Amino acid sequence: MMNYDRILIRYGEMSLKGRNRKHFVTKLKKNIKFILQDFTKIKIEADWDRMYVLLNGEEAELVMTALKKVFGIQSFSPAIKTEKDIDAIRSAALHIIDQAHIPGNTFKVSARRSDKKFEYNSNALNHAVGAHILINTEDIRVDVKKPDINLIVEVREEAAYISGQVIQGAGGFPVGSSGKAMLMLSGGIDSPVAGYLTMKRGVNVEAVHFHSPPFTSERAKQKVLDLAEKLGQYSGSVKVHIVPFTAIQETIHKEIPEAYSMTATRRMMLRITDEIRKSREGLAIVTGESLGQVASQTMDSMYAINDVTSTPIIRPLITMDKLDIIKIAEDIDTMEISNRPYEDCCTIFTPPAPKTRPKLDKIIMFESKFDWTSLLNEAVDQTETVMVSCRNKKGSEEDLF
Ligand code: ATP
Ligand code: MG
């Protein structure tokens, strides 16, 4: 068993932001605490430029798996803390090599000394530790270019830390550090990816989904909740606002010329999302739109749809190719869910030939012939909110952000 006693966490990008740093560190600590709440023995120590998860007997591997999904972490390393004493450092280093080493492996020592008063400089440390390992380990060689094991030795003011690996974190900013936005979440491939990328920038995302029973099934709704659950892995939980959209779609079908029904549908969705955003105190709307992908995503369409609000609309995928989007969907494990066959509300009502170049004055004219206000208000009033938690444990539905 590897007796690492802590996980050392590096912040990366967020440490560049001097002014907001304290806020970010506090947020990150809170998020890590939340994600690791099942590990009851751990303690978290936050520094200006580092964080330490003290394991107190919890298993390093499990804790690290959970940490991989926390935004705001650049990288982390399981580490052993020792006194700033060369013998203590050497024996901790040897211990790590003993655990990790397979005969024939290569290694190197990467020492850093931020405590300049420590008697060994980094070069001398590399040699002192490296020699100790070579003498006491069978069948191991040094390879400074591509070692199997990169042994990291850091001598800091308060102590020395020794680690055998650096694991890449999720990057980005801690969720919740950049405010709140409403994600228009369909059951498709794109919008969950858009949500993920926005969360990665530190935004706390709540989902809005338009549901048109009986034209769309319970399974279509469940699909969206399952997608939200995947996103919840990055934040602990995600709220999903489910908007009953049938009456509006039927009315559009009746009142708006077919070529403009798609444009009208999108405008209604955006208006409703914006209303929900106001009541939830969000500052932006996120969509999975990607330029040119479908009729609703031409420049003309976006111009005509976007007209209903001046709220910032975040479109993380706008310039991305489908294959790149799919790659992310696979990485975050949403692809399989998105591929389930259930129809969503738009597919069902989409006319065979929606206008790819709708005109703003025309859609305004068509909409003006009918009073939509009560229908919109009704949809907002009847919206059902579900909290989707990535953890199925009872009593974990605490609102983190
Ligand atoms: P996606 O893969 O996200 O469904 P798409 O390529 O199918 O996107 P559209 O159907 O034109 O494209 O939808 C564009 C965007 O509108 C979606 O990415 C999503 O943000 C939003 N949207 C579409 N349908 C719904 C819905 N039923 N509920 C909520 N938002 C939706
Ligand atoms: Mg879609």
Tab-separated table of C-alpha atoms and ligand atoms in Angstrom:
chain	number	residue	atom	x	y	z
A	1	MET	CA	0.000	0.000	0.000
A	2	MET	CA	1.151	3.453	-0.939
A	3	ASN	CA	1.182	5.587	2.154
A	4	TYR	CA	0.760	8.955	0.602
A	5	ASP	CA	-0.559	11.231	3.282
A	6	ARG	CA	-1.886	14.063	1.139
A	7	ILE	CA	-2.826	15.263	-2.304
A	8	LEU	CA	-1.082	18.421	-3.340
A	9	ILE	CA	-3.243	20.601	-5.596
A	10	ARG	CA	-1.934	23.256	-8.009
A	11	TYR	CA	-4.305	25.993	-9.147
A	12	GLY	CA	-2.890	26.934	-12.513
A	13	GLU	CA	-4.737	29.542	-14.505
A	14	MET	CA	-6.676	31.010	-11.646
A	15	SER	CA	-3.489	31.910	-9.839
A	16	LEU	CA	-2.826	34.407	-12.610
A	17	LYS	CA	-5.754	36.484	-11.470
A	18	GLY	CA	-4.242	38.388	-8.608
A	19	ARG	CA	-7.204	40.470	-7.566
A	20	ASN	CA	-9.787	37.696	-7.430
A	21	ARG	CA	-7.496	35.059	-6.116
A	22	LYS	CA	-8.832	34.957	-2.607
A	23	HIS	CA	-12.373	34.525	-3.896
A	24	PHE	CA	-11.275	31.711	-6.222
A	25	VAL	CA	-9.344	29.872	-3.573
A	26	THR	CA	-12.288	30.045	-1.174
A	27	LYS	CA	-14.645	28.795	-3.890
A	28	LEU	CA	-12.312	26.012	-4.956
A	29	LYS	CA	-11.909	24.858	-1.386
A	30	LYS	CA	-15.667	24.780	-0.922
A	31	ASN	CA	-16.168	22.847	-4.171
A	32	ILE	CA	-13.485	20.312	-3.297
A	33	LYS	CA	-15.013	19.861	0.121
A	34	PHE	CA	-18.390	19.224	-1.459
A	35	ILE	CA	-17.101	16.753	-4.045
A	36	LEU	CA	-15.150	14.889	-1.358
A	37	GLN	CA	-17.882	14.915	1.276
A	38	ASP	CA	-18.108	11.111	1.352
A	39	PHE	CA	-14.506	10.946	2.521
A	40	THR	CA	-15.231	11.909	6.082
A	41	LYS	CA	-11.665	11.769	7.376
A	42	ILE	CA	-10.025	14.189	4.984
A	43	LYS	CA	-9.031	17.748	5.840
A	44	ILE	CA	-8.313	20.532	3.395
A	45	GLU	CA	-5.621	23.144	3.871
A	46	ALA	CA	-5.619	26.070	1.485
A	47	ASP	CA	-2.578	28.209	0.799
A	48	TRP	CA	-2.017	31.180	-1.427
A	49	ASP	CA	-0.692	29.014	-4.259
A	50	ARG	CA	-1.450	25.448	-3.185
A	51	MET	CA	-4.040	23.336	-1.553
A	52	TYR	CA	-3.499	20.129	0.366
A	53	VAL	CA	-6.044	17.415	0.877
A	54	LEU	CA	-4.877	15.597	3.997
A	55	LEU	CA	-5.978	12.008	3.568
A	56	ASN	CA	-5.967	10.860	7.214
A	57	GLY	CA	-6.280	7.266	6.055
A	58	GLU	CA	-8.673	7.767	3.113
A	59	GLU	CA	-7.577	6.048	-0.073
A	60	ALA	CA	-5.541	8.319	-2.359
A	61	GLU	CA	-6.745	6.681	-5.596
A	62	LEU	CA	-10.420	7.251	-4.849
A	63	VAL	CA	-9.890	10.819	-3.747
A	64	MET	CA	-7.886	11.533	-6.903
A	65	THR	CA	-10.592	10.123	-9.161
A	66	ALA	CA	-13.046	12.580	-7.639
A	67	LEU	CA	-10.586	15.483	-7.916
A	68	LYS	CA	-10.215	14.992	-11.671
A	69	LYS	CA	-13.638	16.534	-12.162
A	70	VAL	CA	-13.067	19.690	-10.163
A	71	PHE	CA	-12.597	22.813	-12.287
A	72	GLY	CA	-9.932	25.227	-11.116
A	73	ILE	CA	-7.367	22.495	-10.516
A	74	GLN	CA	-4.471	22.533	-12.955
A	75	SER	CA	-2.734	19.446	-11.662
A	76	PHE	CA	-2.352	17.414	-8.517
A	77	SER	CA	0.059	14.951	-7.010
A	78	PRO	CA	-0.230	12.384	-4.276
A	79	ALA	CA	2.555	13.347	-1.905
A	80	ILE	CA	4.355	12.516	1.289
A	81	LYS	CA	5.213	15.357	3.632
A	82	THR	CA	8.517	15.152	5.465
A	83	GLU	CA	10.717	17.308	7.610
A	84	LYS	CA	13.244	19.422	5.785
A	85	ASP	CA	15.959	16.933	6.450
A	86	ILE	CA	17.946	15.201	3.729
A	87	ASP	CA	17.648	11.742	5.306
A	88	ALA	CA	13.897	12.076	5.725
A	89	ILE	CA	13.564	13.248	2.133
A	90	ARG	CA	15.722	10.405	0.862
A	91	SER	CA	13.807	7.717	2.646
A	92	ALA	CA	10.406	9.080	1.562
A	93	ALA	CA	11.693	9.199	-2.021
A	94	LEU	CA	12.951	5.645	-1.808
A	95	HIS	CA	9.648	4.551	-0.362
A	96	ILE	CA	7.756	5.983	-3.333
A	97	ILE	CA	10.137	4.338	-5.790
A	98	ASP	CA	9.789	1.017	-3.943
A	99	GLN	CA	6.032	1.170	-4.392
A	100	ALA	CA	5.951	2.343	-7.993
A	101	HIS	CA	8.974	0.657	-9.426
A	102	ILE	CA	8.875	-2.260	-11.843
A	103	PRO	CA	12.282	-3.840	-12.656
A	104	GLY	CA	13.790	-2.173	-15.707
A	105	ASN	CA	12.074	1.164	-15.031
A	106	THR	CA	13.838	4.467	-15.395
A	107	PHE	CA	13.491	7.511	-13.161
A	108	LYS	CA	14.667	11.026	-12.606
A	109	VAL	CA	14.520	13.397	-9.690
A	110	SER	CA	13.037	16.857	-10.239
A	111	ALA	CA	13.882	18.861	-7.166
A	112	ARG	CA	12.789	22.413	-6.411
A	113	ARG	CA	13.809	24.497	-3.509
A	114	SER	CA	11.647	27.492	-2.746
A	115	ASP	CA	13.237	27.719	0.711
A	116	LYS	CA	16.580	29.146	-0.378
A	117	LYS	CA	17.988	28.605	3.117
A	118	PHE	CA	17.807	24.853	2.751
A	119	GLU	CA	21.368	23.498	2.627
A	120	TYR	CA	20.943	21.622	-0.686
A	121	ASN	CA	20.123	23.536	-3.838
A	122	SER	CA	17.967	21.805	-6.450
A	123	ASN	CA	20.902	20.356	-8.316
A	124	ALA	CA	22.496	18.977	-5.169
A	125	LEU	CA	19.120	17.579	-4.131
A	126	ASN	CA	18.725	15.801	-7.463
A	127	HIS	CA	22.063	14.131	-6.942
A	128	ALA	CA	21.691	13.317	-3.254
A	129	VAL	CA	18.242	11.766	-3.713
A	130	GLY	CA	19.073	10.106	-7.049
A	131	ALA	CA	22.197	8.452	-5.669
A	132	HIS	CA	20.275	7.119	-2.674
A	133	ILE	CA	17.716	5.515	-4.987
A	134	LEU	CA	20.340	4.009	-7.294
A	135	ILE	CA	22.225	2.463	-4.386
A	136	ASN	CA	19.126	0.999	-2.758
A	137	THR	CA	17.082	-0.165	-5.735
A	138	GLU	CA	17.706	-3.093	-7.999
A	139	ASP	CA	17.431	-2.805	-11.739
A	140	ILE	CA	16.680	0.892	-12.093
A	141	ARG	CA	18.317	3.494	-14.298
A	142	VAL	CA	18.276	7.251	-14.647
A	143	ASP	CA	16.667	8.744	-17.719
A	144	VAL	CA	16.329	12.513	-17.586
A	145	LYS	CA	14.454	12.801	-20.892
A	146	LYS	CA	11.629	10.262	-20.687
A	147	PRO	CA	11.661	8.648	-17.260
A	148	ASP	CA	9.005	6.119	-16.230
A	149	ILE	CA	8.908	7.744	-12.818
A	150	ASN	CA	9.461	11.435	-12.293
A	151	LEU	CA	10.153	11.925	-8.634
A	152	ILE	CA	9.232	15.425	-7.551
A	153	VAL	CA	10.912	16.834	-4.483
A	154	GLU	CA	9.832	20.242	-3.289
A	155	VAL	CA	11.423	21.963	-0.369
A	156	ARG	CA	9.172	24.754	0.821
A	157	GLU	CA	9.255	27.033	3.848
A	158	GLU	CA	7.226	24.784	6.097
A	159	ALA	CA	8.234	21.294	4.955
A	160	ALA	CA	9.336	19.087	2.074
A	161	TYR	CA	6.918	17.250	-0.222
A	162	ILE	CA	7.795	14.192	-2.268
A	163	SER	CA	5.653	12.839	-5.037
A	164	GLY	CA	5.944	10.269	-7.803
A	165	GLN	CA	3.464	11.621	-10.302
A	166	VAL	CA	1.736	14.709	-11.604
A	167	ILE	CA	-1.849	14.179	-12.709
A	168	GLN	CA	-3.544	16.649	-14.964
A	169	GLY	CA	-6.583	18.329	-13.455
A	170	ALA	CA	-9.718	19.558	-15.237
A	171	GLY	CA	-8.389	23.123	-15.634
A	172	GLY	CA	-10.614	26.182	-15.849
A	173	PHE	CA	-12.064	28.093	-12.895
A	174	PRO	CA	-13.994	26.832	-9.854
A	175	VAL	CA	-17.692	26.449	-10.641
A	176	GLY	CA	-19.601	29.315	-9.103
A	177	SER	CA	-16.715	31.768	-9.249
A	178	SER	CA	-18.062	33.468	-12.385
A	179	GLY	CA	-21.775	33.859	-11.656
A	180	LYS	CA	-24.809	32.008	-12.933
A	181	ALA	CA	-26.228	31.266	-16.398
A	182	MET	CA	-29.189	29.335	-17.786
A	183	LEU	CA	-28.254	26.499	-20.128
A	184	MET	CA	-30.838	25.636	-22.797
A	185	LEU	CA	-30.493	21.889	-22.573
A	186	SER	CA	-32.017	19.684	-25.262
A	187	GLY	CA	-31.446	15.962	-25.535
A	188	GLY	CA	-28.943	16.513	-28.340
A	189	ILE	CA	-25.188	16.219	-28.517
A	190	ASP	CA	-24.347	19.905	-28.487
A	191	SER	CA	-26.001	21.567	-25.544
A	192	PRO	CA	-24.481	19.319	-22.831
A	193	VAL	CA	-21.053	20.048	-24.296
A	194	ALA	CA	-21.846	23.773	-24.266
A	195	GLY	CA	-22.866	23.414	-20.615
A	196	TYR	CA	-19.673	21.609	-19.716
A	197	LEU	CA	-17.462	24.217	-21.397
A	198	THR	CA	-19.309	27.034	-19.650
A	199	MET	CA	-19.043	25.361	-16.256
A	200	LYS	CA	-15.353	25.005	-16.902
A	201	ARG	CA	-15.079	28.791	-17.058
A	202	GLY	CA	-16.436	28.892	-13.519
A	203	VAL	CA	-20.091	29.514	-14.332
A	204	ASN	CA	-22.792	27.958	-12.211
A	205	VAL	CA	-25.212	26.525	-14.742
A	206	GLU	CA	-28.930	25.796	-14.330
A	207	ALA	CA	-30.625	23.951	-17.181
A	208	VAL	CA	-33.878	24.844	-18.936
A	209	HIS	CA	-35.571	22.139	-20.959
A	210	PHE	CA	-38.649	22.413	-23.169
A	211	HIS	CA	-40.855	19.410	-23.031
A	212	SER	CA	-43.947	18.772	-25.184
A	213	PRO	CA	-45.961	15.856	-23.876
A	214	PRO	CA	-47.528	13.764	-25.325
A	215	PHE	CA	-45.445	14.483	-28.429
A	216	THR	CA	-42.304	13.948	-26.412
A	217	SER	CA	-42.137	11.026	-24.024
A	218	GLU	CA	-41.154	10.618	-20.390
A	219	ARG	CA	-38.026	8.961	-21.703
A	220	ALA	CA	-37.054	12.074	-23.614
A	221	LYS	CA	-37.326	13.979	-20.350
A	222	GLN	CA	-35.374	11.324	-18.489
A	223	LYS	CA	-32.663	11.600	-21.110
A	224	VAL	CA	-32.244	15.274	-20.292
A	225	LEU	CA	-32.138	14.551	-16.559
A	226	ASP	CA	-29.448	11.948	-17.212
A	227	LEU	CA	-27.456	14.504	-19.183
A	228	ALA	CA	-27.839	16.969	-16.332
A	229	GLU	CA	-26.566	14.336	-13.945
A	230	LYS	CA	-23.395	14.012	-16.015
A	231	LEU	CA	-22.909	17.768	-15.804
A	232	GLY	CA	-23.594	17.566	-12.079
A	233	GLN	CA	-20.397	15.610	-11.672
A	234	TYR	CA	-18.541	18.872	-12.151
A	235	SER	CA	-20.562	20.899	-9.682
A	236	GLY	CA	-22.185	18.454	-7.298
A	237	SER	CA	-25.662	19.081	-8.676
A	238	VAL	CA	-27.562	20.833	-11.444
A	239	LYS	CA	-31.049	22.335	-11.305
A	240	VAL	CA	-33.223	21.522	-14.307
A	241	HIS	CA	-36.239	23.698	-15.092
A	242	ILE	CA	-38.672	21.717	-17.203
A	243	VAL	CA	-40.989	23.928	-19.200
A	244	PRO	CA	-44.283	22.514	-20.544
A	245	PHE	CA	-44.160	23.639	-24.154
A	246	THR	CA	-46.989	21.759	-25.861
A	247	ALA	CA	-49.580	24.545	-25.877
A	248	ILE	CA	-47.115	27.012	-27.362
A	249	GLN	CA	-45.973	24.623	-30.054
A	250	GLU	CA	-49.532	23.804	-31.024
A	251	THR	CA	-50.397	27.477	-31.191
A	252	ILE	CA	-47.347	28.244	-33.308
A	253	HIS	CA	-48.366	25.418	-35.594
A	254	LYS	CA	-51.785	27.027	-35.994
A	255	GLU	CA	-50.923	30.724	-36.080
A	256	ILE	CA	-47.535	31.040	-37.805
A	257	PRO	CA	-46.778	30.212	-41.447
A	258	GLU	CA	-44.899	26.962	-41.613
A	259	ALA	CA	-41.682	28.440	-43.002
A	260	TYR	CA	-41.428	30.633	-39.899
A	261	SER	CA	-42.591	28.183	-37.227
A	262	MET	CA	-39.058	27.160	-36.319
A	263	THR	CA	-37.990	30.783	-35.896
A	264	ALA	CA	-41.071	31.469	-33.783
A	265	THR	CA	-40.415	28.384	-31.644
A	266	ARG	CA	-36.865	29.485	-30.910
A	267	ARG	CA	-37.949	32.987	-30.054
A	268	MET	CA	-40.520	31.669	-27.596
A	269	MET	CA	-37.969	29.374	-26.017
A	270	LEU	CA	-35.548	32.233	-25.624
A	271	ARG	CA	-38.165	34.525	-24.100
A	272	ILE	CA	-39.179	31.895	-21.559
A	273	THR	CA	-35.588	31.044	-20.721
A	274	ASP	CA	-34.945	34.720	-20.161
A	275	GLU	CA	-37.888	34.970	-17.763
A	276	ILE	CA	-36.625	32.002	-15.771
A	277	ARG	CA	-33.151	33.535	-15.800
A	278	LYS	CA	-34.505	36.728	-14.240
A	279	SER	CA	-36.209	34.901	-11.419
A	280	ARG	CA	-33.108	32.757	-10.828
A	281	GLU	CA	-30.850	35.806	-10.904
A	282	GLY	CA	-28.713	34.512	-13.757
A	283	LEU	CA	-26.734	36.856	-15.983
A	284	ALA	CA	-26.508	34.948	-19.256
A	285	ILE	CA	-28.024	32.213	-21.407
A	286	VAL	CA	-25.990	29.326	-22.826
A	287	THR	CA	-26.899	27.389	-25.980
A	288	GLY	CA	-25.355	24.588	-28.011
A	289	GLU	CA	-25.601	26.494	-31.282
A	290	SER	CA	-22.892	25.986	-33.848
A	291	LEU	CA	-22.807	28.206	-36.890
A	292	GLY	CA	-24.292	26.692	-40.009
A	293	GLN	CA	-25.110	23.321	-38.462
A	294	VAL	CA	-28.870	23.431	-39.058
A	295	ALA	CA	-31.506	25.854	-40.354
A	296	SER	CA	-31.925	27.526	-36.962
A	297	GLN	CA	-28.216	28.217	-36.753
A	298	THR	CA	-27.520	30.326	-39.799
A	299	MET	CA	-26.477	33.920	-39.227
A	300	ASP	CA	-29.891	35.104	-40.449
A	301	SER	CA	-31.687	32.768	-38.046
A	302	MET	CA	-29.603	33.742	-35.081
A	303	TYR	CA	-30.183	37.398	-35.875
A	304	ALA	CA	-33.951	36.903	-36.001
A	305	ILE	CA	-34.046	34.719	-32.869
A	306	ASN	CA	-31.635	36.722	-30.744
A	307	ASP	CA	-33.767	39.829	-31.226
A	308	VAL	CA	-36.082	38.951	-28.322
A	309	THR	CA	-33.482	39.658	-25.657
A	310	SER	CA	-30.411	41.711	-24.924
A	311	THR	CA	-29.227	39.207	-22.313
A	312	PRO	CA	-25.739	37.918	-23.211
A	313	ILE	CA	-25.942	34.577	-24.978
A	314	ILE	CA	-22.943	32.343	-24.543
A	315	ARG	CA	-22.398	29.977	-27.479
A	316	PRO	CA	-19.269	27.995	-26.664
A	317	LEU	CA	-19.617	25.813	-29.789
A	318	ILE	CA	-20.361	28.543	-32.287
A	319	THR	CA	-17.239	28.023	-34.405
A	320	MET	CA	-16.595	24.384	-33.656
A	321	ASP	CA	-16.850	21.492	-36.090
A	322	LYS	CA	-19.228	18.667	-35.240
A	323	LEU	CA	-16.424	16.129	-34.920
A	324	ASP	CA	-14.667	18.239	-32.305
A	325	ILE	CA	-17.910	18.614	-30.398
A	326	ILE	CA	-18.457	14.856	-30.519
A	327	LYS	CA	-14.991	14.278	-29.163
A	328	ILE	CA	-15.762	16.366	-26.092
A	329	ALA	CA	-19.151	14.650	-25.728
A	330	GLU	CA	-17.311	11.336	-25.634
A	331	ASP	CA	-14.758	12.611	-23.135
A	332	ILE	CA	-17.428	13.819	-20.731
A	333	ASP	CA	-19.491	10.703	-21.262
A	334	THR	CA	-22.644	12.380	-22.557
A	335	MET	CA	-22.458	11.018	-26.109
A	336	GLU	CA	-24.121	7.725	-25.342
A	337	ILE	CA	-27.038	9.412	-23.614
A	338	SER	CA	-27.436	12.002	-26.391
A	339	ASN	CA	-27.558	9.205	-28.936
A	340	ARG	CA	-30.637	7.624	-27.387
A	341	PRO	CA	-33.349	7.833	-30.030
A	342	TYR	CA	-36.167	9.717	-28.271
A	343	GLU	CA	-37.610	12.631	-30.181
A	344	ASP	CA	-37.320	16.105	-28.763
A	345	CYS	CA	-39.967	18.767	-29.086
A	346	CYS	CA	-38.297	20.547	-31.972
A	347	THR	CA	-37.797	17.534	-34.176
A	348	ILE	CA	-41.493	16.729	-34.036
A	349	PHE	CA	-42.748	20.155	-35.009
A	350	THR	CA	-39.963	21.032	-37.407
A	351	PRO	CA	-41.430	21.677	-40.854
A	352	PRO	CA	-39.827	19.894	-43.809
A	353	ALA	CA	-38.353	23.185	-45.057
A	354	PRO	CA	-37.760	25.775	-42.353
A	355	LYS	CA	-36.463	29.114	-43.581
A	356	THR	CA	-32.714	29.294	-43.464
A	357	ARG	CA	-32.878	33.059	-44.058
A	358	PRO	CA	-35.798	34.302	-41.974
A	359	LYS	CA	-36.431	38.047	-41.946
A	360	LEU	CA	-36.783	39.796	-38.622
A	361	ASP	CA	-39.573	42.125	-39.729
A	362	LYS	CA	-41.584	39.185	-41.011
A	363	ILE	CA	-41.415	37.103	-37.858
A	364	ILE	CA	-42.319	40.194	-35.818
A	365	MET	CA	-45.289	40.748	-38.088
A	366	PHE	CA	-46.449	37.113	-37.844
A	367	GLU	CA	-46.108	37.071	-34.075
A	368	SER	CA	-47.997	40.345	-33.717
A	369	LYS	CA	-51.231	38.760	-34.938
A	370	PHE	CA	-51.644	36.737	-31.788
A	371	ASP	CA	-51.404	37.542	-28.083
A	372	TRP	CA	-48.702	35.287	-26.687
A	373	THR	CA	-48.370	36.803	-23.244
A	374	SER	CA	-50.708	34.513	-21.353
A	375	LEU	CA	-49.297	31.405	-23.020
A	376	LEU	CA	-45.760	32.432	-22.111
A	377	ASN	CA	-46.706	33.272	-18.541
A	378	GLU	CA	-48.516	29.988	-18.164
A	379	ALA	CA	-45.485	28.045	-19.368
A	380	VAL	CA	-43.247	29.872	-16.897
A	381	ASP	CA	-45.737	29.347	-14.049
A	382	GLN	CA	-46.042	25.646	-14.747
A	383	THR	CA	-42.329	25.070	-14.989
A	384	GLU	CA	-41.206	22.247	-12.752
A	385	THR	CA	-37.757	22.387	-11.167
A	386	VAL	CA	-35.805	19.220	-10.487
A	387	MET	CA	-32.529	19.098	-8.625
A	388	VAL	CA	-30.275	16.509	-10.212
A	389	SER	CA	-27.460	15.407	-7.989
A	390	CYS	CA	-24.504	13.421	-9.208
A	391	ARG	CA	-24.621	11.542	-5.921
A	392	ASN	CA	-27.500	9.299	-5.106
A	393	LYS	CA	-26.899	9.449	-1.410
A	394	LYS	CA	-29.821	10.602	0.655
A	395	GLY	CA	-29.643	14.014	2.198
A	396	SER	CA	-27.044	15.271	-0.243
A	397	GLU	CA	-29.326	17.678	-2.002
A	398	GLU	CA	-27.835	20.652	-0.307
A	399	ASP	CA	-27.552	23.626	-2.618
A	400	LEU	CA	-23.874	24.306	-3.043
A	401	PHE	CA	-23.742	27.418	-5.183
B	1	ATP	P1	-28.385	20.067	-29.567
B	1	ATP	O1	-27.464	18.995	-30.026
B	1	ATP	O2	-27.883	20.796	-28.352
B	1	ATP	O3	-29.800	19.617	-29.459
B	1	ATP	P2	-28.859	20.900	-32.208
B	1	ATP	O4	-27.685	20.806	-33.096
B	1	ATP	O5	-29.884	19.841	-32.242
B	1	ATP	O6	-28.351	21.149	-30.726
B	1	ATP	P3	-30.959	22.829	-32.408
B	1	ATP	O7	-31.969	21.773	-32.303
B	1	ATP	O8	-31.105	23.876	-33.463
B	1	ATP	O9	-29.499	22.295	-32.576
B	1	ATP	O10	-30.885	23.570	-31.036
B	1	ATP	C1	-30.027	24.647	-30.839
B	1	ATP	C2	-29.948	24.938	-29.369
B	1	ATP	O11	-31.235	25.305	-28.859
B	1	ATP	C3	-29.566	23.723	-28.560
B	1	ATP	O12	-28.176	23.511	-28.522
B	1	ATP	C4	-30.128	24.063	-27.209
B	1	ATP	O13	-29.268	24.955	-26.530
B	1	ATP	C5	-31.425	24.786	-27.578
B	1	ATP	N1	-32.540	23.821	-27.573
B	1	ATP	C6	-33.042	23.128	-28.597
B	1	ATP	N2	-34.067	22.347	-28.220
B	1	ATP	C7	-34.247	22.549	-26.897
B	1	ATP	C8	-35.138	22.044	-25.896
B	1	ATP	N3	-36.085	21.136	-26.187
B	1	ATP	N4	-35.011	22.501	-24.640
B	1	ATP	C9	-34.068	23.382	-24.329
B	1	ATP	N5	-33.198	23.910	-25.214
B	1	ATP	C10	-33.271	23.500	-26.484
B	2	MG	MG	-31.340	19.374	-30.893
